[in-house]
mmCIF file of C-alpha atoms in Angstrom:
data_model
loop_
_atom_site.group_PDB
_atom_site.id
_atom_site.type_symbol
_atom_site.label_atom_id
_atom_site.label_comp_id
_atom_site.label_asym_id
_atom_site.label_seq_id
_atom_site.Cartn_x
_atom_site.Cartn_y
_atom_site.Cartn_z
ATOM 1 C CA UNK A 40 66.547 281.402 -65.483
ATOM 2 C CA UNK A 41 66.966 278.079 -67.296
ATOM 3 C CA UNK A 42 67.622 274.701 -65.598
ATOM 4 C CA UNK A 43 71.427 274.946 -65.992
ATOM 5 C CA UNK A 44 71.617 278.295 -64.657
ATOM 6 C CA UNK A 45 69.400 277.444 -61.583
ATOM 7 C CA UNK A 46 71.539 274.355 -60.868
ATOM 8 C CA UNK A 47 74.901 276.042 -61.218
ATOM 9 C CA UNK A 48 73.891 278.856 -59.019
ATOM 10 C CA UNK A 49 73.400 276.348 -56.272
ATOM 11 C CA UNK A 50 76.670 274.509 -56.864
ATOM 12 C CA UNK A 51 79.974 275.867 -55.485
ATOM 13 C CA UNK A 52 81.939 273.538 -57.880
ATOM 14 C CA UNK A 53 80.532 272.676 -61.302
ATOM 15 C CA UNK A 54 83.609 270.749 -62.630
ATOM 16 C CA UNK A 55 82.004 267.340 -62.297
ATOM 17 C CA UNK A 56 78.694 268.462 -63.841
ATOM 18 C CA UNK A 57 80.318 270.082 -66.773
ATOM 19 C CA UNK A 58 82.629 267.219 -67.309
ATOM 20 C CA UNK A 59 79.597 264.727 -67.099
ATOM 21 C CA UNK A 60 77.531 266.797 -69.558
ATOM 22 C CA UNK A 61 80.362 266.811 -72.122
ATOM 23 C CA UNK A 62 81.056 263.148 -71.500
ATOM 24 C CA UNK A 63 77.445 262.147 -72.133
ATOM 25 C CA UNK A 64 77.182 264.216 -75.306
ATOM 26 C CA UNK A 65 80.309 262.647 -76.658
ATOM 27 C CA UNK A 66 79.842 259.164 -75.348
ATOM 28 C CA UNK A 67 76.229 258.428 -74.767
ATOM 29 C CA UNK A 68 76.787 255.004 -72.983
ATOM 30 C CA UNK A 69 78.391 256.926 -70.104
ATOM 31 C CA UNK A 70 74.951 257.932 -69.031
ATOM 32 C CA UNK A 71 74.803 254.625 -67.094
ATOM 33 C CA UNK A 72 77.588 255.758 -64.929
ATOM 34 C CA UNK A 73 76.953 259.505 -64.771
ATOM 35 C CA UNK A 74 73.209 259.310 -64.011
ATOM 36 C CA UNK A 75 73.301 257.544 -60.679
ATOM 37 C CA UNK A 76 76.377 259.389 -59.666
ATOM 38 C CA UNK A 77 74.620 262.791 -59.839
ATOM 39 C CA UNK A 78 73.269 262.564 -56.254
ATOM 40 C CA UNK A 79 76.675 261.921 -54.794
ATOM 41 C CA UNK A 80 78.587 264.294 -56.855
ATOM 42 C CA UNK A 81 76.127 267.311 -56.940
ATOM 43 C CA UNK A 82 74.057 266.857 -53.873
ATOM 44 C CA UNK A 83 70.483 266.150 -52.981
ATOM 45 C CA UNK A 84 69.209 269.384 -51.281
ATOM 46 C CA UNK A 85 66.248 271.442 -52.507
ATOM 47 C CA UNK A 86 66.900 273.563 -55.488
ATOM 48 C CA UNK A 87 65.949 277.248 -54.607
ATOM 49 C CA UNK A 88 65.224 278.318 -58.146
ATOM 50 C CA UNK A 89 62.797 275.525 -58.849
ATOM 51 C CA UNK A 90 60.207 274.670 -56.074
ATOM 52 C CA UNK A 91 59.876 270.888 -55.566
ATOM 53 C CA UNK A 92 63.147 270.064 -57.444
ATOM 54 C CA UNK A 93 66.401 268.827 -55.839
ATOM 55 C CA UNK A 94 69.953 269.444 -57.129
ATOM 56 C CA UNK A 95 70.202 265.880 -58.233
ATOM 57 C CA UNK A 96 66.897 266.111 -60.185
ATOM 58 C CA UNK A 97 68.180 268.997 -62.141
ATOM 59 C CA UNK A 98 71.654 267.399 -62.870
ATOM 60 C CA UNK A 99 70.103 264.149 -64.094
ATOM 61 C CA UNK A 100 67.547 265.927 -66.240
ATOM 62 C CA UNK A 101 70.458 267.928 -67.804
ATOM 63 C CA UNK A 102 72.336 264.791 -68.482
ATOM 64 C CA UNK A 103 69.356 263.238 -70.224
ATOM 65 C CA UNK A 104 68.944 266.400 -72.347
ATOM 66 C CA UNK A 105 72.604 265.987 -73.630
ATOM 67 C CA UNK A 106 71.926 262.522 -75.077
ATOM 68 C CA UNK A 107 71.291 262.359 -78.684
ATOM 69 C CA UNK A 108 67.925 261.068 -79.755
ATOM 70 C CA UNK A 109 69.353 257.766 -80.975
ATOM 71 C CA UNK A 110 70.873 257.089 -77.578
ATOM 72 C CA UNK A 111 67.525 258.031 -75.862
ATOM 73 C CA UNK A 112 65.863 255.195 -77.530
ATOM 74 C CA UNK A 113 68.281 252.662 -75.898
ATOM 75 C CA UNK A 114 69.135 254.365 -72.670
ATOM 76 C CA UNK A 115 66.091 255.956 -71.307
ATOM 77 C CA UNK A 116 63.866 252.972 -70.409
ATOM 78 C CA UNK A 117 66.777 251.104 -68.594
ATOM 79 C CA UNK A 118 67.680 254.245 -66.599
ATOM 80 C CA UNK A 119 64.058 254.399 -65.356
ATOM 81 C CA UNK A 120 63.612 250.780 -64.911
ATOM 82 C CA UNK A 121 66.762 250.108 -62.937
ATOM 83 C CA UNK A 122 66.974 253.397 -61.139
ATOM 84 C CA UNK A 123 65.972 254.277 -57.595
ATOM 85 C CA UNK A 124 63.111 256.497 -56.840
ATOM 86 C CA UNK A 125 65.072 259.771 -57.317
ATOM 87 C CA UNK A 126 66.489 258.475 -60.674
ATOM 88 C CA UNK A 127 63.046 257.517 -61.791
ATOM 89 C CA UNK A 128 61.625 260.854 -60.823
ATOM 90 C CA UNK A 129 64.418 262.661 -62.741
ATOM 91 C CA UNK A 130 63.491 260.607 -65.873
ATOM 92 C CA UNK A 131 59.843 261.480 -65.473
ATOM 93 C CA UNK A 132 60.702 265.228 -65.103
ATOM 94 C CA UNK A 133 63.032 265.174 -68.121
ATOM 95 C CA UNK A 134 60.420 263.497 -70.506
ATOM 96 C CA UNK A 135 58.729 266.805 -71.695
ATOM 97 C CA UNK A 136 62.319 268.117 -72.655
ATOM 98 C CA UNK A 137 63.276 265.067 -74.677
ATOM 99 C CA UNK A 138 62.724 264.713 -78.436
ATOM 100 C CA UNK A 139 61.914 260.976 -78.373
ATOM 101 C CA UNK A 140 58.393 260.123 -77.235
ATOM 102 C CA UNK A 141 57.961 256.508 -77.970
ATOM 103 C CA UNK A 142 58.964 255.415 -74.413
ATOM 104 C CA UNK A 143 56.767 258.015 -72.637
ATOM 105 C CA UNK A 144 53.574 256.189 -72.113
ATOM 106 C CA UNK A 145 55.151 253.019 -70.840
ATOM 107 C CA UNK A 146 57.318 254.874 -68.416
ATOM 108 C CA UNK A 147 54.371 257.079 -67.344
ATOM 109 C CA UNK A 148 51.996 254.237 -66.792
ATOM 110 C CA UNK A 149 54.629 252.351 -64.722
ATOM 111 C CA UNK A 150 54.980 255.396 -62.441
ATOM 112 C CA UNK A 151 51.225 255.701 -62.146
ATOM 113 C CA UNK A 152 51.090 251.930 -60.851
ATOM 114 C CA UNK A 153 53.394 252.706 -57.945
ATOM 115 C CA UNK A 154 52.498 253.886 -54.486
ATOM 116 C CA UNK A 155 55.438 256.460 -54.495
ATOM 117 C CA UNK A 156 53.778 259.848 -54.218
ATOM 118 C CA UNK A 157 56.878 261.527 -55.878
ATOM 119 C CA UNK A 158 56.646 259.244 -58.921
ATOM 120 C CA UNK A 159 52.865 259.708 -59.323
ATOM 121 C CA UNK A 160 53.160 263.402 -59.042
ATOM 122 C CA UNK A 161 56.000 263.613 -61.468
ATOM 123 C CA UNK A 162 54.140 261.388 -64.010
ATOM 124 C CA UNK A 163 51.119 263.734 -63.889
ATOM 125 C CA UNK A 164 53.217 266.637 -64.669
ATOM 126 C CA UNK A 165 53.884 268.020 -68.268
ATOM 127 C CA UNK A 166 54.801 264.679 -69.683
ATOM 128 C CA UNK A 167 51.318 263.349 -69.004
ATOM 129 C CA UNK A 168 49.983 265.068 -72.115
ATOM 130 C CA UNK A 169 50.857 261.926 -74.067
ATOM 131 C CA UNK A 170 48.790 259.582 -71.953
ATOM 132 C CA UNK A 171 45.603 258.342 -73.375
ATOM 133 C CA UNK A 172 42.581 259.875 -71.671
ATOM 134 C CA UNK A 173 41.603 256.793 -69.675
ATOM 135 C CA UNK A 174 44.955 256.350 -68.154
ATOM 136 C CA UNK A 175 45.209 260.159 -67.447
ATOM 137 C CA UNK A 176 41.813 259.872 -65.592
ATOM 138 C CA UNK A 177 43.073 257.027 -63.578
ATOM 139 C CA UNK A 178 46.099 258.950 -62.732
ATOM 140 C CA UNK A 179 44.043 261.899 -61.501
ATOM 141 C CA UNK A 180 41.907 259.614 -59.196
ATOM 142 C CA UNK A 181 44.991 258.066 -57.860
ATOM 143 C CA UNK A 182 46.482 261.501 -57.116
ATOM 144 C CA UNK A 183 43.116 262.301 -55.223
ATOM 145 C CA UNK A 184 43.191 259.033 -53.349
ATOM 146 C CA UNK A 185 46.909 259.645 -52.376
ATOM 147 C CA UNK A 186 46.124 263.159 -51.275
ATOM 148 C CA UNK A 187 48.437 264.804 -53.843
ATOM 149 C CA UNK A 188 47.783 268.506 -54.568
ATOM 150 C CA UNK A 189 45.932 268.653 -57.897
ATOM 151 C CA UNK A 190 47.694 271.877 -58.741
ATOM 152 C CA UNK A 191 50.523 269.654 -59.802
ATOM 153 C CA UNK A 192 48.536 267.986 -62.404
ATOM 154 C CA UNK A 193 49.273 269.499 -65.693
ATOM 155 C CA UNK A 194 46.445 270.539 -67.972
ATOM 156 C CA UNK A 195 43.893 269.510 -65.393
ATOM 157 C CA UNK A 196 41.268 272.124 -66.344
ATOM 158 C CA UNK A 197 41.582 271.383 -70.101
ATOM 159 C CA UNK A 198 41.606 267.721 -69.942
ATOM 160 C CA UNK A 199 39.031 266.998 -67.136
ATOM 161 C CA UNK A 200 35.801 265.888 -68.710
ATOM 162 C CA UNK A 201 32.340 264.430 -67.808
ATOM 163 C CA UNK A 202 33.786 260.990 -67.399
ATOM 164 C CA UNK A 203 36.357 262.208 -64.838
ATOM 165 C CA UNK A 204 33.471 263.934 -63.004
ATOM 166 C CA UNK A 205 31.605 260.766 -62.667
ATOM 167 C CA UNK A 206 34.648 258.751 -61.564
ATOM 168 C CA UNK A 207 35.583 261.416 -59.055
ATOM 169 C CA UNK A 208 32.027 261.670 -57.760
ATOM 170 C CA UNK A 209 32.076 257.937 -57.146
ATOM 171 C CA UNK A 210 35.485 258.148 -55.302
ATOM 172 C CA UNK A 211 34.280 261.082 -53.157
ATOM 173 C CA UNK A 212 31.173 259.108 -52.296
ATOM 174 C CA UNK A 213 33.173 255.989 -51.339
ATOM 175 C CA UNK A 214 35.548 258.044 -49.200
ATOM 176 C CA UNK A 215 32.670 259.817 -47.340
ATOM 177 C CA UNK A 216 30.975 256.471 -46.726
ATOM 178 C CA UNK A 217 34.232 255.080 -45.229
ATOM 179 C CA UNK A 218 34.496 258.268 -43.018
ATOM 180 C CA UNK A 219 37.472 259.465 -44.801
ATOM 181 C CA UNK A 220 38.043 263.118 -45.821
ATOM 182 C CA UNK A 221 38.546 264.386 -49.286
ATOM 183 C CA UNK A 222 41.052 267.077 -50.056
ATOM 184 C CA UNK A 223 39.527 270.596 -50.719
ATOM 185 C CA UNK A 224 41.075 270.773 -54.257
ATOM 186 C CA UNK A 225 39.398 267.499 -55.216
ATOM 187 C CA UNK A 226 36.061 268.825 -53.932
ATOM 188 C CA UNK A 227 36.528 272.007 -55.811
ATOM 189 C CA UNK A 228 37.526 270.128 -59.059
ATOM 190 C CA UNK A 229 34.306 268.049 -58.647
ATOM 191 C CA UNK A 230 32.123 270.959 -58.317
ATOM 192 C CA UNK A 231 33.718 272.727 -61.317
ATOM 193 C CA UNK A 232 33.223 269.552 -63.436
ATOM 194 C CA UNK A 233 29.592 269.184 -62.373
ATOM 195 C CA UNK A 234 28.820 272.804 -63.169
ATOM 196 C CA UNK A 235 30.589 272.378 -66.470
ATOM 197 C CA UNK A 236 28.399 269.302 -67.415
ATOM 198 C CA UNK A 237 25.022 270.718 -66.237
#
């Protein structure tokens, strides 16, 4: 089932969504009004067909996918910068579905600087493929520090390397010295990496 089908299966009335999608496709500047309105108009409950997603996430992502590439260049960054946390998360989730990739690293790096677990988790999803290795490693360490499930980190097993192993070992040692627990998935990742290196 695609994103639109998953979303419309949850909505009893799709008139607003269908109109908004058509409006944004014809008049890209309308995204500034439609994007924040998605939560009020569609709802904010969990989307059954996509674990971890909400109805407003899906509606906002669909709106972004209707924007022409030329409009994405000008609209995407302000939607992220001035949006609330839910709007920022929707931008992050939409990135892998969008044709324009120039803005991605800046938006992802900004999300990784926050202390909002929803944004950090979304930034380490599929869009993180465009992050430079150093920034990606720092993002993984932040996820471990915040206690986020590492299963949500896209391409973890293919991108993890010896440098991440060294950094992760240092973090684990610091946390143990401070009497703090380390999540099982982080410990398992460290063991896998150490075995790969040795």
